[in-house]
C-alpha atoms as a PDB file:
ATOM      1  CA  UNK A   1     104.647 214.357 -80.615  1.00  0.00           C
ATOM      2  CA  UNK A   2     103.591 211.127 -81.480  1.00  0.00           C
ATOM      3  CA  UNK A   3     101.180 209.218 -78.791  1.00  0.00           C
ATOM      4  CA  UNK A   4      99.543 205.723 -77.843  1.00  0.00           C
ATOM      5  CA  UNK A   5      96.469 206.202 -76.088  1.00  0.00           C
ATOM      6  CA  UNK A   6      95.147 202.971 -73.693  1.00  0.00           C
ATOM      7  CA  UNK A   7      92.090 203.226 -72.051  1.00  0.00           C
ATOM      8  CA  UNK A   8      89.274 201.104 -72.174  1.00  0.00           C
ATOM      9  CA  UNK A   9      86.487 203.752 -72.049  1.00  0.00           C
ATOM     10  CA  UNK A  10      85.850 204.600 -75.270  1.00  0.00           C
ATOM     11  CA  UNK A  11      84.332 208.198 -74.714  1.00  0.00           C
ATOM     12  CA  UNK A  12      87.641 209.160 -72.600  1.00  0.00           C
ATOM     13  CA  UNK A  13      89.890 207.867 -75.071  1.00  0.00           C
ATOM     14  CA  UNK A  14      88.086 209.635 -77.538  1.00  0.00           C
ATOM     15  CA  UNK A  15      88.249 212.799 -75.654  1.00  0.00           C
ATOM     16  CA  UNK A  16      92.252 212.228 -74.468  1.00  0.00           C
ATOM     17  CA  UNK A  17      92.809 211.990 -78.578  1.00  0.00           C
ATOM     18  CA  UNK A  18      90.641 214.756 -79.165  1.00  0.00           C
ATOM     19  CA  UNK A  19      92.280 217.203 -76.614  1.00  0.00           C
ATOM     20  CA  UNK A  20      96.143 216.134 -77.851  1.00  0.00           C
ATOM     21  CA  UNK A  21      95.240 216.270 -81.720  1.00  0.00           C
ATOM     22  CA  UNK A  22      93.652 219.920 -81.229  1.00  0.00           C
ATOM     23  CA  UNK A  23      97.134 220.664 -80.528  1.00  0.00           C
ATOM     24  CA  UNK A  24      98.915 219.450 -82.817  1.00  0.00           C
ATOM     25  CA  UNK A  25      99.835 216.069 -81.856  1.00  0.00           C
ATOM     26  CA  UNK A  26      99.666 212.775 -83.756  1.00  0.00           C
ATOM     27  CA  UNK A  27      97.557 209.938 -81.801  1.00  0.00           C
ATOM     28  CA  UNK A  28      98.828 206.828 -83.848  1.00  0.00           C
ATOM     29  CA  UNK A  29      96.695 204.741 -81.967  1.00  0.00           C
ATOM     30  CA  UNK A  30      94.104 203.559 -79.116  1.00  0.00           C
ATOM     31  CA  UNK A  31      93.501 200.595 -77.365  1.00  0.00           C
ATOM     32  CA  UNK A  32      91.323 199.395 -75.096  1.00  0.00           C
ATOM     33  CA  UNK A  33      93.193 196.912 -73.006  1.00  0.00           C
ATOM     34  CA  UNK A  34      97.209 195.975 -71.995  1.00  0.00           C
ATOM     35  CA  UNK A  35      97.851 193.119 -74.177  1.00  0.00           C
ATOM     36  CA  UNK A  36      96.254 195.258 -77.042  1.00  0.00           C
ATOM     37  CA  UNK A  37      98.454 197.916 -75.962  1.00  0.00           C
ATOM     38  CA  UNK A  38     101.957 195.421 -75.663  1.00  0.00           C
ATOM     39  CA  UNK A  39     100.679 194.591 -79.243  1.00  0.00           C
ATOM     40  CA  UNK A  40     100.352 197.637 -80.443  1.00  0.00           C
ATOM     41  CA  UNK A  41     104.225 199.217 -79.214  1.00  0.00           C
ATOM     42  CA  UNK A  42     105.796 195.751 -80.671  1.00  0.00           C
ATOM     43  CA  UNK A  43     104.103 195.979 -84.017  1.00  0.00           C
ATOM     44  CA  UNK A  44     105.118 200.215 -84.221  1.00  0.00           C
ATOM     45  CA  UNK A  45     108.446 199.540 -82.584  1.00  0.00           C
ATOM     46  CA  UNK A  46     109.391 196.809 -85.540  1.00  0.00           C
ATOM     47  CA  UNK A  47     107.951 199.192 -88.172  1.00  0.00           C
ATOM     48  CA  UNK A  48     110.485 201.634 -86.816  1.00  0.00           C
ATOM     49  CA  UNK A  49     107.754 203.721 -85.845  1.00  0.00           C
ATOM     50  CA  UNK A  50     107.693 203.763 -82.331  1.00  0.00           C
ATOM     51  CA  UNK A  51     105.907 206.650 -80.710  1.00  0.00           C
ATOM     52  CA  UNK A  52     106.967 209.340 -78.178  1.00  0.00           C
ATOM     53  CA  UNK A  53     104.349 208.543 -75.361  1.00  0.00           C
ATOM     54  CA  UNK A  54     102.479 205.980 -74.278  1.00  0.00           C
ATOM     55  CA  UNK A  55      99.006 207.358 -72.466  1.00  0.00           C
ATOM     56  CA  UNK A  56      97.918 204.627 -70.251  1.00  0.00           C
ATOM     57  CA  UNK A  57      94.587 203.824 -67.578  1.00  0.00           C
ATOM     58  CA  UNK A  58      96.436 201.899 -64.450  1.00  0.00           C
ATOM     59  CA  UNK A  59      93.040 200.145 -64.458  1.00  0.00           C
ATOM     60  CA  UNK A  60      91.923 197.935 -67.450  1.00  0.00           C
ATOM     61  CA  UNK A  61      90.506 194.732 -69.030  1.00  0.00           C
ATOM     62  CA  UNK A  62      90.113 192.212 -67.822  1.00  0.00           C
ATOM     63  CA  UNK A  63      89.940 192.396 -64.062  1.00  0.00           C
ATOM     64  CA  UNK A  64      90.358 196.441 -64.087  1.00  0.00           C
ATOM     65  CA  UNK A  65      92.735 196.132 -60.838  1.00  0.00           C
ATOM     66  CA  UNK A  66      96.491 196.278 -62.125  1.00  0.00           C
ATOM     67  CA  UNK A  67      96.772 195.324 -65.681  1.00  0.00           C
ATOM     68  CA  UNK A  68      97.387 199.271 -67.406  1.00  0.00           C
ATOM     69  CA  UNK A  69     100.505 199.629 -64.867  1.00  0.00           C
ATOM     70  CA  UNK A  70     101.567 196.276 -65.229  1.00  0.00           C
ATOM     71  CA  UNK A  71     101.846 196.730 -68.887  1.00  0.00           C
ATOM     72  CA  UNK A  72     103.598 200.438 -68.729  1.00  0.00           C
ATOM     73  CA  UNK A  73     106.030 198.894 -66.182  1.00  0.00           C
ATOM     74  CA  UNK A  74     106.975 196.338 -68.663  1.00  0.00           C
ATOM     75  CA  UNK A  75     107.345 198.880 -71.433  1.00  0.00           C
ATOM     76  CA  UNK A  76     109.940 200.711 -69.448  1.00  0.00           C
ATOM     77  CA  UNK A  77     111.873 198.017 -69.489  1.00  0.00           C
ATOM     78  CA  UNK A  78     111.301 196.857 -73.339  1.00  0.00           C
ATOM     79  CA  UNK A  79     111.406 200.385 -74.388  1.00  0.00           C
ATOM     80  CA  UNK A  80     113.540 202.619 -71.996  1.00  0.00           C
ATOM     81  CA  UNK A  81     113.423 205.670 -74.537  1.00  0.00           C
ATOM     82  CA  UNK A  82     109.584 205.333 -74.438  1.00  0.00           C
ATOM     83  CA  UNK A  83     107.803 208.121 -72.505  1.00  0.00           C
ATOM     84  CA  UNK A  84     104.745 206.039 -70.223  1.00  0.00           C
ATOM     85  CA  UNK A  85     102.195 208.586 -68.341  1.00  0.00           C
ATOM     86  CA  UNK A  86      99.752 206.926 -66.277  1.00  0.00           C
ATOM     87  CA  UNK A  87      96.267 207.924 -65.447  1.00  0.00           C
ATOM     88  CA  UNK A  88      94.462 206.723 -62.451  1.00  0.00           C
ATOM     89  CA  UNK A  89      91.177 207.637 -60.460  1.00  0.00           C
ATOM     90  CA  UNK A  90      92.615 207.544 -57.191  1.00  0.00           C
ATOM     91  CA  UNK A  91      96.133 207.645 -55.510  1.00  0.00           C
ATOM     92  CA  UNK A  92      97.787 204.478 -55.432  1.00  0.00           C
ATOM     93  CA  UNK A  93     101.174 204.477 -53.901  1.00  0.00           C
ATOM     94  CA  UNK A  94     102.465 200.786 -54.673  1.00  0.00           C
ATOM     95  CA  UNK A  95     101.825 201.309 -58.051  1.00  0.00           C
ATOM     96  CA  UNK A  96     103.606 204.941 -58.017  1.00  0.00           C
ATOM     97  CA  UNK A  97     106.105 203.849 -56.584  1.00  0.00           C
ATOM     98  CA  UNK A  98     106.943 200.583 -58.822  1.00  0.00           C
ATOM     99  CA  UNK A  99     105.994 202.643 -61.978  1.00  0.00           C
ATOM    100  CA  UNK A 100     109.068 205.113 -61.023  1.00  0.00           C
ATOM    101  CA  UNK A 101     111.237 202.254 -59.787  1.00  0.00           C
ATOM    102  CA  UNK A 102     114.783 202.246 -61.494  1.00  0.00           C
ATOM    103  CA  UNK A 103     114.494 205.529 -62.714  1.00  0.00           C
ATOM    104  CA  UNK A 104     111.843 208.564 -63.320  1.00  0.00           C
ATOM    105  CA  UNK A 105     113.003 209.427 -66.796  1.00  0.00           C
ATOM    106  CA  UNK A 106     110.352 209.615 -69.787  1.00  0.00           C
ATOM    107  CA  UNK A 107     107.408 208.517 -66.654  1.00  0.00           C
ATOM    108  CA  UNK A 108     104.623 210.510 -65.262  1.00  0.00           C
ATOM    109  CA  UNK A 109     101.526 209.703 -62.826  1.00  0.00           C
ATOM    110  CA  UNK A 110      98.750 211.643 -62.860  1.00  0.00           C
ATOM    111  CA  UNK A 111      94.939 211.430 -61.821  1.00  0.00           C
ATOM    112  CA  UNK A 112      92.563 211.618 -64.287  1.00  0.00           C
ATOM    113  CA  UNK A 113      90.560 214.614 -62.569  1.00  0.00           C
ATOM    114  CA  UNK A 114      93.654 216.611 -64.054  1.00  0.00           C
ATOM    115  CA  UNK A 115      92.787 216.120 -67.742  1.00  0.00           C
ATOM    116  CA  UNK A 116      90.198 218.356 -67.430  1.00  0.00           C
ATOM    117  CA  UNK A 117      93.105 221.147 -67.053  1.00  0.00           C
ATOM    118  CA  UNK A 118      93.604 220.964 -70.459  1.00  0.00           C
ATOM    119  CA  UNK A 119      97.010 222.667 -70.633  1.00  0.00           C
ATOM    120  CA  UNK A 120      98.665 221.553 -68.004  1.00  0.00           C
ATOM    121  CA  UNK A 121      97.470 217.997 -69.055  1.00  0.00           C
ATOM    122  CA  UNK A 122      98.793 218.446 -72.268  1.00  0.00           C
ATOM    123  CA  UNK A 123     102.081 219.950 -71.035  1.00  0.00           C
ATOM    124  CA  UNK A 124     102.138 217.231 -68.451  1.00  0.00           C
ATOM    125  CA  UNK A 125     102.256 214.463 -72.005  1.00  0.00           C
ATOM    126  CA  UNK A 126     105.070 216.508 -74.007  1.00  0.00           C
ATOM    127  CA  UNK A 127     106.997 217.168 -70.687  1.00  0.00           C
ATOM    128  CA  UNK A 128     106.958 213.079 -69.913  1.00  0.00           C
ATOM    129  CA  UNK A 129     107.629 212.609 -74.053  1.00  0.00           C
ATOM    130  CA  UNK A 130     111.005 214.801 -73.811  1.00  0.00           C
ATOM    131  CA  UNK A 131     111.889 212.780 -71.406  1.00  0.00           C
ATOM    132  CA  UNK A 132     110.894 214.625 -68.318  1.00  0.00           C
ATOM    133  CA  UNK A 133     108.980 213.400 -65.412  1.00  0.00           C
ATOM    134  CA  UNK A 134     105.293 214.675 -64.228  1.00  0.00           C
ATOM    135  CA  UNK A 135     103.811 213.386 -61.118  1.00  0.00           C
ATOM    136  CA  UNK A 136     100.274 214.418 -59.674  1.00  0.00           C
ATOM    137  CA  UNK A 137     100.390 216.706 -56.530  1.00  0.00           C
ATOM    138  CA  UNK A 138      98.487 214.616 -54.843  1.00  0.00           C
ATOM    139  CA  UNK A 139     100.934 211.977 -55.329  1.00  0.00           C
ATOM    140  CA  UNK A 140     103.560 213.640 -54.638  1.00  0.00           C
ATOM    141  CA  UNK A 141     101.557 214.696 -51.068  1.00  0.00           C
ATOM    142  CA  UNK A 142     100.789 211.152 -50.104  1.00  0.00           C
ATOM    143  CA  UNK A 143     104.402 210.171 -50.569  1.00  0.00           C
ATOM    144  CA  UNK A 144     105.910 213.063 -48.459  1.00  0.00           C
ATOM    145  CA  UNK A 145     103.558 212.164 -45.525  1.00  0.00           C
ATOM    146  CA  UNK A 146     104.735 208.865 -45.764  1.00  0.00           C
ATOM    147  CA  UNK A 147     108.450 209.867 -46.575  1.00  0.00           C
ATOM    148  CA  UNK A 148     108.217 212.255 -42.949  1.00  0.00           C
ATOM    149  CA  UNK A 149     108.775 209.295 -40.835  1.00  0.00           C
ATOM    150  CA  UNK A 150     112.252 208.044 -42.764  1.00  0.00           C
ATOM    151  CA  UNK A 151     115.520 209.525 -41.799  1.00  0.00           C
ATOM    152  CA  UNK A 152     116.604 209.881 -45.114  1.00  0.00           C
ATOM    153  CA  UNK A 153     115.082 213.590 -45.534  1.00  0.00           C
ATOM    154  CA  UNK A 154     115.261 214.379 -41.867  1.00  0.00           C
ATOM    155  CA  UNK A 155     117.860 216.842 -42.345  1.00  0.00           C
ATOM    156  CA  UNK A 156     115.605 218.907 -45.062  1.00  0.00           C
ATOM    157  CA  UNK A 157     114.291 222.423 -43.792  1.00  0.00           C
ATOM    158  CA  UNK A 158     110.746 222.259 -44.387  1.00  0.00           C
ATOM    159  CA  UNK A 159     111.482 224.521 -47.357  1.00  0.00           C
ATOM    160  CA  UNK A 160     113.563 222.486 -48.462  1.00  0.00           C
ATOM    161  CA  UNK A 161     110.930 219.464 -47.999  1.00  0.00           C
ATOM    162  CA  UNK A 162     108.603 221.717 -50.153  1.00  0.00           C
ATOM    163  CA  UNK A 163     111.263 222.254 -52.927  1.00  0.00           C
ATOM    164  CA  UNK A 164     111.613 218.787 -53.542  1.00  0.00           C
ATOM    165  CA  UNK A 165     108.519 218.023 -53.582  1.00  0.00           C
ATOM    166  CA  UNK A 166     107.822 220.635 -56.675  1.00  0.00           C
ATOM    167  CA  UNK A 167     111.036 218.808 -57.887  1.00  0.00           C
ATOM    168  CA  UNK A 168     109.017 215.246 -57.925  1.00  0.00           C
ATOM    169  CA  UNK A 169     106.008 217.291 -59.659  1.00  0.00           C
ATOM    170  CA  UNK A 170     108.943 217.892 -62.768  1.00  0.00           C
ATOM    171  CA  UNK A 171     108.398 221.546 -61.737  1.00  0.00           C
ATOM    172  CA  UNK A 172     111.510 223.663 -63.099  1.00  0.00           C
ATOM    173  CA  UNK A 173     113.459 226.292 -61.045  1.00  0.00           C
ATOM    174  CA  UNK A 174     111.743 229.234 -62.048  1.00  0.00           C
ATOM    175  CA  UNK A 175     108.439 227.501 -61.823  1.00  0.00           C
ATOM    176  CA  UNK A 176     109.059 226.720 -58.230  1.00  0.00           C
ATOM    177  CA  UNK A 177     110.092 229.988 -57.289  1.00  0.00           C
ATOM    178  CA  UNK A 178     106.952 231.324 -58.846  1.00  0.00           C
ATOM    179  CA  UNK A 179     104.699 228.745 -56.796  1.00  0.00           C
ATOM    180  CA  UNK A 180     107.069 229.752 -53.667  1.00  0.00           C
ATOM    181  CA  UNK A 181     106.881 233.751 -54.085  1.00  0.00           C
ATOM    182  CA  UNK A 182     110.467 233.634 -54.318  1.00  0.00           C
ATOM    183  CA  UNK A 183     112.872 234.398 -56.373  1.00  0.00           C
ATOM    184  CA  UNK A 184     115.010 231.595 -58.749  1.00  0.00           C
ATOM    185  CA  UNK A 185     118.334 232.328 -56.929  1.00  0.00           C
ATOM    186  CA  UNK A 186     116.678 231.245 -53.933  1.00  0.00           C
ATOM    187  CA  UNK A 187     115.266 228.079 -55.129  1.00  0.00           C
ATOM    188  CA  UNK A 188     118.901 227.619 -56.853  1.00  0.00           C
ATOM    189  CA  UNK A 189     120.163 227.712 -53.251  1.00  0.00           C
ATOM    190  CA  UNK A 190     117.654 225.163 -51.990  1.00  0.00           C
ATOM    191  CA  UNK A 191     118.524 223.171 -54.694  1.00  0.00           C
ATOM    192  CA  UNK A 192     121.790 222.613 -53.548  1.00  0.00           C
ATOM    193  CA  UNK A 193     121.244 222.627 -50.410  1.00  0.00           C
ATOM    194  CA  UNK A 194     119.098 219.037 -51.304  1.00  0.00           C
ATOM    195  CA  UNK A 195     121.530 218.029 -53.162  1.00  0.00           C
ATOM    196  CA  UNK A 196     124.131 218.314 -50.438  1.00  0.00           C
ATOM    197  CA  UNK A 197     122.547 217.014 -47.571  1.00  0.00           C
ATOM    198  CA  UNK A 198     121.292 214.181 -49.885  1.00  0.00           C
ATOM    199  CA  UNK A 199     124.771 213.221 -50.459  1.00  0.00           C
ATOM    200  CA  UNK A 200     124.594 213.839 -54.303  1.00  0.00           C
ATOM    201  CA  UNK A 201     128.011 215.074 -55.626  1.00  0.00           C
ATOM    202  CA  UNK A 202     128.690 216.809 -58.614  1.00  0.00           C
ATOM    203  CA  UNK A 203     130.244 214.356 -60.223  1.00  0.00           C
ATOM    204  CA  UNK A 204     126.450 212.497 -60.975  1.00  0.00           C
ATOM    205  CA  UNK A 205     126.062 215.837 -63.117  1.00  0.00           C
ATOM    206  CA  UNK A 206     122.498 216.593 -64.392  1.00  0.00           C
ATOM    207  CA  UNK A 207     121.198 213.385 -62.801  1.00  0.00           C
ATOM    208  CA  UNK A 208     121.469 215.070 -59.316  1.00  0.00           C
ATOM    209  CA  UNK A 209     118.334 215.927 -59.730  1.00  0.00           C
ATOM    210  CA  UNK A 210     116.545 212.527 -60.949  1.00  0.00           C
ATOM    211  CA  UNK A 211     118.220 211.372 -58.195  1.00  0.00           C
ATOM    212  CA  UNK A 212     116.846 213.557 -56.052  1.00  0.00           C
ATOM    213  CA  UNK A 213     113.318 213.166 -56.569  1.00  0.00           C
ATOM    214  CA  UNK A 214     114.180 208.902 -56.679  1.00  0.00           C
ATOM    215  CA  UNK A 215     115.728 209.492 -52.950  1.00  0.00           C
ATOM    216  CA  UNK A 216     112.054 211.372 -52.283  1.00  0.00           C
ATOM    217  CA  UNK A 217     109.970 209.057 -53.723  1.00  0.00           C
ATOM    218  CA  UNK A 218     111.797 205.609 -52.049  1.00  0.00           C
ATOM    219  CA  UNK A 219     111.926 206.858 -49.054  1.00  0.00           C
END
């Protein structure tokens, strides 16, 4: 896995490159700030070199409110195929929300109090490089208790409510059913179930479930 690192305090970025090249992974480069980081992408992308994963601070240089999120929302677009995981101190839905607007493919939202869970920080980055999408549970929290007064989930069981949310997390099947204490036919089932009562046929195929978690997180 090949990653881009932005993040304008030195010592973290050191440690994020630190913790990803222990395992194996190339860091190709880090930045300190979004237009360094734009830079950077165009420069790799014309060298034919583009990486797998951008690792990007919502918060940087030069005002340190939206610039980081700005800049991975406009690499989404440049670079669909690019995988953009955001870190961020606090929960904040707006930019959550626009980061997955359009579609949750390749994207990921965490905060940064979760890179000190080494692994599932680093499985978080090579899930959200394959393409996958990994979103902080707190996230995920904030936008159910807002998503509880919209009709469009109102006819989710409150199991069902739970599933999805593990969906949004870009939690598998069997990991859910571990986290539930149940077993994977019975997630399987609540799958569906979503998928049903979310009006999502089976002709939208494997994107039933992108869809899904896009219904969840708009609503």
């Amino acid at each position: 896995m090949r990653v881009v690192i932005a993040e304008d305090s030195v010592l973290l970025r050191e440690g994020l490159t630190r913790l990803l090249t222990d395992r194996g992974h190339e860091v190709v480069a880090g930045v300190g700030d979004a237009d360094a980081l734009i830079k950077t992408i165009g420069e790799l992308d014309g060298q034919g070199a583009l990486p797998d994963v951008v690792v990007a601070d919502v918060r940087m240089p030069p005002t340190h409110t939206d610039e980081g999120v700005r800049a991975a929302v406009r690499l989404r677009r440049s670079h669909p195929g690019l995988g953009v995981l955001v870190l961020s101190q606090y929960v904040e839905e707006q930019y959550a929300t626009e980061l997955l607007a359009g579609s949750s493919h390749g994207v990921g939202y965490l905060l940064k109090d979760r890179v000190a869970e080494v692994r599932e920080f680093v499985d978080a980055v090579v899930r959200v490089a394959e393409g996958g999408t990994a979103l902080d549970p707190e996230v995920v929290a904030q936008l159910l208790g807002r998503s509880r007064k919209q009709d469009v989930l109102a006819g989710l069981t409150p199991r069902e409510r739970e599933v999805l949310g593990l969906m949004a997390e870009g939690r598998t099947n069997s990991a859910i059913a571990r986290q539930l204490v149940v077993s994977d036919g019975a997630v399987e089932k609540h799958v569906s179930n979503i998928f049903l009562k979310l009006g999502l046929s089976q002709s939208d195929g494997d994107h039933r479930r992108v869809l899904a978690v896009l219904t969840y997180l708009n609503s």
